[in-house]
Coordinates of C-alpha atoms and ligand atoms in Angstrom, one line a residue:
M19 CA -82.1 73.9 12.5
T20 CA -81.4 72.0 15.5
A21 CA -84.1 72.1 18.1
G22 CA -85.5 68.6 19.1
V23 CA -81.8 67.6 18.5
R24 CA -82.6 63.1 18.5
D25 CA -79.7 60.3 18.6
Q26 CA -78.8 57.5 16.8
R27 CA -81.6 55.6 18.9
E28 CA -84.6 58.4 18.2
R29 CA -84.4 59.0 21.3
P30 CA -85.3 63.2 21.5
L31 CA -82.9 65.3 23.9
G32 CA -85.3 66.1 27.0
V33 CA -82.4 66.1 30.5
L34 CA -79.5 68.6 31.3
R35 CA -78.3 66.9 34.2
L36 CA -75.8 69.7 35.6
S37 CA -73.2 69.1 38.6
L38 CA -71.9 71.9 40.0
T39 CA -69.5 70.7 42.5
A40 CA -67.6 66.9 42.6
R41 CA -66.8 67.9 46.0
C42 CA -69.4 66.1 48.9
N43 CA -70.3 65.8 52.3
L44 CA -71.2 62.6 52.6
A45 CA -68.7 59.3 51.9
C46 CA -72.0 57.1 51.0
P47 CA -69.8 54.0 49.4
Y48 CA -72.1 53.6 46.9
C49 CA -70.3 56.9 45.4
L50 CA -67.0 57.9 46.4
P51 CA -66.8 61.1 46.6
D52 CA -63.1 61.7 46.3
G53 CA -63.2 65.1 47.3
Q54 CA -61.1 67.0 44.9
E55 CA -63.2 69.5 42.6
P56 CA -62.0 69.3 39.1
P57 CA -59.1 72.3 37.8
G58 CA -61.0 75.1 35.6
L59 CA -65.0 74.9 36.9
L60 CA -66.9 77.2 34.5
S61 CA -68.1 80.0 35.9
L62 CA -72.5 81.2 35.9
E63 CA -72.2 82.7 32.8
Q64 CA -70.4 79.3 31.3
R65 CA -73.5 77.4 33.4
L66 CA -76.3 79.7 31.7
A67 CA -74.5 79.6 28.5
V68 CA -74.8 75.2 28.7
I69 CA -78.5 75.9 29.5
A70 CA -79.6 77.9 27.0
A71 CA -78.1 76.1 24.7
A72 CA -79.5 72.6 25.5
V73 CA -83.0 74.8 26.3
A74 CA -82.7 75.5 21.8
L75 CA -82.1 71.6 21.6
G76 CA -85.2 70.5 23.2
V77 CA -84.4 70.1 27.3
R78 CA -87.3 70.9 29.9
S79 CA -85.8 69.7 32.6
L80 CA -82.8 71.0 34.6
R81 CA -81.3 68.9 36.9
L82 CA -79.4 70.3 39.6
T83 CA -77.2 67.5 40.9
G84 CA -73.0 67.5 42.4
G85 CA -71.7 65.8 44.5
E86 CA -73.1 68.2 46.8
P87 CA -74.8 71.5 45.6
L88 CA -75.8 72.9 48.4
L89 CA -72.0 73.4 48.8
H90 CA -72.3 75.5 45.6
P91 CA -72.4 78.9 47.3
G92 CA -73.9 80.4 43.3
L93 CA -76.4 77.9 43.6
E94 CA -79.6 80.2 44.3
A95 CA -78.3 82.7 41.5
L96 CA -78.1 79.8 38.8
I97 CA -81.5 78.7 39.5
S98 CA -82.8 82.6 39.8
A99 CA -81.2 83.2 35.5
A100 CA -82.3 80.2 35.0
A101 CA -85.5 80.8 35.8
R102 CA -85.4 83.5 32.9
L103 CA -85.7 80.2 30.4
R104 CA -88.5 79.1 31.3
R105 CA -91.3 78.1 29.3
P106 CA -95.3 79.2 29.6
P107 CA -97.2 77.5 30.8
D108 CA -99.4 76.2 27.5
A109 CA -96.8 77.5 25.8
T110 CA -94.9 75.7 22.6
G111 CA -91.5 76.1 21.3
T112 CA -88.7 76.2 23.8
G113 CA -87.9 76.2 27.5
L114 CA -87.5 74.8 30.4
D115 CA -91.1 73.4 32.2
E116 CA -89.5 72.6 35.9
I117 CA -85.2 73.3 37.5
A118 CA -84.9 70.4 39.9
L119 CA -82.2 70.0 42.5
T120 CA -80.7 66.9 43.8
S121 CA -78.9 67.0 47.7
N122 CA -78.4 64.6 50.5
G123 CA -80.4 67.2 52.7
A124 CA -77.7 67.7 55.8
L125 CA -77.0 71.3 54.8
L126 CA -80.8 72.4 54.2
S127 CA -81.3 75.4 56.8
A128 CA -85.4 77.0 56.6
E129 CA -83.5 79.2 55.6
R130 CA -81.9 77.8 52.5
A131 CA -85.1 76.4 51.5
R132 CA -86.7 78.9 51.0
A133 CA -83.4 81.4 49.0
L134 CA -84.6 77.9 47.0
R135 CA -87.7 77.9 46.7
A136 CA -87.5 82.5 45.6
A137 CA -85.2 81.5 43.5
G138 CA -87.6 79.2 41.5
L139 CA -86.9 75.6 42.1
D140 CA -90.1 73.4 41.1
R141 CA -88.8 70.0 42.7
L142 CA -86.1 69.3 45.5
T143 CA -85.3 65.4 46.0
L144 CA -83.5 64.5 49.4
S145 CA -81.3 61.2 50.2
L146 CA -82.0 58.5 53.2
D147 CA -80.7 55.7 53.0
G148 CA -82.0 54.2 56.3
A149 CA -84.2 54.4 58.6
S150 CA -81.8 53.7 62.0
G151 CA -78.6 55.3 63.1
Q152 CA -76.6 53.0 62.8
A153 CA -77.8 52.2 58.6
V154 CA -77.4 55.7 58.5
A155 CA -74.3 56.1 59.2
A156 CA -72.7 53.1 57.4
M157 CA -74.4 54.0 54.2
A158 CA -72.9 57.6 54.0
G159 CA -69.9 56.6 55.6
L160 CA -69.9 58.3 58.1
A161 CA -67.0 58.0 61.3
G162 CA -69.3 58.2 64.8
G163 CA -71.5 55.0 64.5
A164 CA -74.9 55.8 65.5
A165 CA -74.8 58.6 67.0
A166 CA -73.1 59.9 63.7
G167 CA -76.5 58.6 62.1
E168 CA -78.6 59.7 64.2
A169 CA -77.4 62.7 64.0
L170 CA -77.4 62.5 60.6
L171 CA -81.1 61.4 59.8
A172 CA -82.8 64.4 62.0
K173 CA -81.0 66.9 60.1
V174 CA -82.9 65.0 57.0
L175 CA -86.3 65.2 58.7
D176 CA -85.5 68.6 59.3
A177 CA -84.8 69.6 55.8
I178 CA -87.7 67.9 54.7
A179 CA -89.2 70.0 57.3
H180 CA -88.0 73.0 56.0
A181 CA -88.5 71.7 52.3
R182 CA -92.5 71.4 52.9
A183 CA -92.6 75.0 55.4
A184 CA -90.9 76.9 52.8
G185 CA -93.6 75.6 49.3
F186 CA -92.1 72.1 47.9
D187 CA -95.7 70.3 48.4
P188 CA -94.9 66.5 48.2
A189 CA -98.5 65.0 46.5
R190 CA -97.6 67.0 43.2
G191 CA -93.8 65.8 43.3
Q192 CA -91.9 68.3 44.2
L193 CA -90.3 66.5 47.4
K194 CA -89.1 63.4 47.2
L195 CA -87.2 61.4 49.0
N196 CA -84.2 59.0 47.5
A197 CA -83.1 55.6 48.5
V198 CA -80.3 53.4 47.3
I199 CA -80.7 49.7 48.3
Q200 CA -78.0 47.2 48.8
R201 CA -78.4 43.8 49.8
G202 CA -76.8 42.7 52.8
R203 CA -75.6 46.4 53.4
N204 CA -79.7 48.3 53.6
D205 CA -82.2 46.2 52.5
D206 CA -83.1 45.4 56.1
Q207 CA -84.0 49.1 56.5
L208 CA -86.8 49.1 53.0
L209 CA -89.7 48.3 55.9
P210 CA -88.4 51.3 58.1
L211 CA -87.4 53.8 55.3
A212 CA -91.2 53.4 53.7
D213 CA -92.3 53.5 57.4
L214 CA -90.9 57.1 57.4
A215 CA -91.3 58.2 54.0
R216 CA -95.5 56.5 54.7
Q217 CA -95.4 59.3 58.3
Q218 CA -93.5 62.7 56.7
G219 CA -96.5 62.1 53.9
V220 CA -93.1 62.1 50.6
E221 CA -92.3 60.1 48.0
L222 CA -89.9 57.0 48.5
R223 CA -87.5 57.2 45.2
L224 CA -85.6 53.1 46.0
I225 CA -82.2 52.8 43.3
E226 CA -81.4 49.5 42.8
F227 CA -77.2 49.8 43.4
M228 CA -75.4 50.8 40.4
D229 CA -71.9 49.4 39.1
V230 CA -71.0 53.7 38.7
G231 CA -67.6 54.5 38.6
N232 CA -65.0 51.9 40.0
R233 CA -64.5 51.9 43.3
N234 CA -68.0 51.1 45.0
G235 CA -67.4 47.2 45.3
W236 CA -70.4 46.6 42.9
R237 CA -71.6 42.5 42.3
P238 CA -74.2 41.4 41.2
E239 CA -75.6 39.4 43.8
A240 CA -75.5 42.9 45.8
V241 CA -78.3 44.5 44.0
L242 CA -81.8 44.2 45.2
S243 CA -84.2 44.0 42.8
A244 CA -87.2 46.2 41.5
A245 CA -89.3 44.0 41.6
E246 CA -88.2 42.2 44.6
M247 CA -88.9 46.1 46.9
V248 CA -91.5 46.1 45.7
E249 CA -92.8 42.9 46.5
R250 CA -91.5 43.7 50.1
I251 CA -92.9 46.8 50.8
G252 CA -95.8 45.1 48.9
A253 CA -96.8 42.4 51.5
R254 CA -97.6 45.1 54.8
W255 CA -98.9 47.4 52.7
P256 CA -100.1 46.9 49.4
L257 CA -99.2 48.2 46.1
E258 CA -101.5 49.3 42.8
P259 CA -98.8 49.9 40.3
L260 CA -98.8 53.6 38.2
G261 CA -96.8 52.3 35.2
R262 CA -93.5 54.4 34.2
P263 CA -94.0 57.5 32.9
A264 CA -91.8 58.2 28.7
H265 CA -88.6 58.9 30.3
G266 CA -89.0 58.4 33.3
T267 CA -86.7 56.7 35.2
A268 CA -88.8 55.1 38.0
G269 CA -92.0 52.8 38.1
R270 CA -94.7 54.2 40.1
W271 CA -97.0 53.1 43.3
R272 CA -99.6 54.5 45.4
Y273 CA -100.6 52.8 48.5
R274 CA -103.8 50.9 48.6
D275 CA -104.8 52.5 51.8
G276 CA -103.9 56.2 50.7
G277 CA -100.6 56.7 52.6
G278 CA -97.5 58.0 51.3
A279 CA -97.4 61.1 49.7
G280 CA -100.8 61.6 49.2
P281 CA -103.8 62.5 46.2
G282 CA -102.9 65.8 44.8
G283 CA -101.4 65.2 40.8
G284 CA -97.6 64.5 39.6
G285 CA -96.8 62.3 42.6
A286 CA -96.2 58.6 43.8
D287 CA -96.3 56.7 47.2
L288 CA -93.3 54.9 46.5
A289 CA -91.6 55.0 43.1
V290 CA -88.6 52.6 42.2
V291 CA -85.5 52.6 39.8
A292 CA -84.5 49.1 38.4
S293 CA -81.2 50.8 35.9
V294 CA -80.0 46.8 36.9
S295 CA -82.7 44.7 36.5
E296 CA -84.4 47.0 33.9
P297 CA -83.1 49.2 32.2
F298 CA -84.6 52.2 30.5
C299 CA -81.8 52.8 28.0
G300 CA -85.1 52.7 25.0
D301 CA -86.0 56.0 25.7
C302 CA -83.7 57.8 27.5
N303 CA -83.2 61.8 26.8
R304 CA -80.6 62.6 29.7
L305 CA -77.4 64.4 29.1
R306 CA -75.1 64.9 31.7
V307 CA -72.4 68.2 31.8
T308 CA -69.6 68.1 34.4
A309 CA -69.1 71.1 36.8
D310 CA -65.8 71.2 34.6
G311 CA -67.8 71.2 31.7
I312 CA -67.9 68.3 30.1
A313 CA -70.4 66.5 29.0
Y314 CA -71.5 63.0 28.2
T315 CA -74.2 61.0 27.6
C316 CA -74.6 57.8 29.8
L317 CA -74.6 57.9 33.2
F318 CA -71.9 55.0 32.6
A319 CA -69.5 57.0 29.8
T320 CA -65.7 56.0 30.1
P321 CA -63.5 58.4 31.7
G322 CA -62.6 60.8 28.6
S323 CA -65.1 60.1 26.3
G324 CA -66.7 63.2 27.5
L325 CA -66.7 67.0 24.9
D326 CA -65.0 69.2 26.7
L327 CA -67.4 72.4 25.5
R328 CA -65.1 74.8 27.5
P329 CA -63.3 76.0 24.0
R330 CA -66.7 75.9 23.1
L331 CA -67.1 78.8 26.0
A332 CA -64.1 80.9 25.8
P333 CA -64.7 84.4 24.8
G334 CA -64.5 85.1 21.3
A335 CA -65.7 81.6 20.5
P336 CA -68.6 81.8 18.2
T337 CA -72.2 82.5 19.3
D338 CA -74.0 79.0 17.6
A339 CA -70.3 76.8 18.5
L340 CA -72.0 75.5 21.7
R341 CA -75.7 74.8 20.5
E342 CA -74.2 72.7 17.0
A343 CA -71.0 70.8 19.7
L344 CA -73.7 69.3 21.4
A345 CA -76.6 69.1 18.8
N346 CA -73.6 67.0 17.3
L347 CA -72.9 65.0 20.6
W348 CA -76.8 64.5 20.4
R349 CA -77.4 63.1 17.0
R350 CA -73.8 61.0 16.9
R351 CA -75.4 59.4 20.6
S352 CA -76.1 55.6 21.2
D353 CA -75.3 54.7 24.4
R354 CA -77.0 51.8 25.9
W355 CA -74.7 50.6 28.7
S356 CA -77.9 48.9 30.7
E357 CA -79.3 47.1 28.0
E358 CA -76.2 46.0 27.1
R359 CA -74.5 44.6 30.8
Q360 CA -77.9 42.6 30.8
A361 CA -77.1 40.7 27.7
A362 CA -73.7 40.3 28.7
W363 CA -74.7 38.7 31.8
A364 CA -77.5 36.6 30.0
S365 CA -74.1 35.3 27.5
G366 CA -72.2 34.4 30.5
A367 CA -70.1 37.4 29.1
P368 CA -68.4 40.0 32.0
A369 CA -69.6 43.5 30.9
A370 CA -67.0 45.3 32.3
T371 CA -65.3 48.6 31.9
R372 CA -64.0 51.9 32.9
H373 CA -66.8 54.3 34.3
A374 CA -66.0 57.7 34.9
E375 CA -67.3 59.2 38.7
M376 CA -70.9 59.5 39.3
A377 CA -69.7 62.1 41.8
Y378 CA -68.0 63.6 38.7
L379 CA -70.8 62.7 36.3
G380 CA -73.6 64.3 38.5
G381 CA -74.9 61.0 39.4
Ligands
SF4_428 S1 -77.2 53.3 31.3 FE1 -76.8 55.3 29.9 S2 -77.9 55.3 28.5 FE2 -78.4 53.6 29.7 S3 -80.4 54.8 31.4 FE3 -78.3 55.3 31.3 S4 -77.1 56.4 31.5 FE4 -79.3 56.0 29.9

């Protein structure tokens, strides 16, 4: 019996982050996609087999990522098929409780938003790392300066409107805005971004700048801690803590004046992902599978350390081979990179190691 598999630290498997492409239409400096698709991309059927195997092992939440997943032409077909693995409300046993998508929003037309919703997408998180043209251009790696940034900002605001019109309700946590904040680069955008999210009525999720990959020039001094983000925003709009849910990545907050995503259940007004300053490895339940079928158990995995699922997905492979391989991978797992980074700093030792790139791992 493999359902409810646990790792070496007794952490259950709960989330599958499935990357559909390593390509992206932007070049954000904290991620820096190289524009290359790995060879041997999984087919729709192979991806469904991976999802089904993960669900059989306890996965409840499917997060579709990239690169930019809207570049994947089979996205809606995959969501429709995955929705058939949904667990009925109030039912026990295995099955998906939610299907979510993370996108930069630049390609989200009204038609695409409706198609995603109709296919069965439950949640949509869009990315925006600034509220001015200059800042957006710098954080998205756009040539063309402020004008290009203004154009992207307008597209993301349109995407929010399209998503809302398609039925993604921010008050129920179905539509959120992600922003990576880097000290000295876009931390002057904190209040403007909070203001923009309040005006839009969506939850803003602020993410600490992380040492993902090997080429984003990360250094500790460039991290603006989640605590400082909350302090700066709370000084302008007082905040009340809602806590970090079990297995969640973000500490959640509510504006005392009622601004933000508003009441309705399921959502918060502001959330902060403190992966560097307050690691949450202790209850991390996320499995990552790349667009070419390599499974990783940590965002900070070393290149080449993943498990190649393709032999288990080949025609004629034994039916249980994939599920058993994933179960064994998870049982062996002891990852706690962010905790180790923090311990290394405390002892004055460098925590340097090579990481697989974020655009490849799916964030
Ligand atoms: S560092 Fe790895 S184990 Fe820790 S929370 Fe991040 S993905 Fe999970």
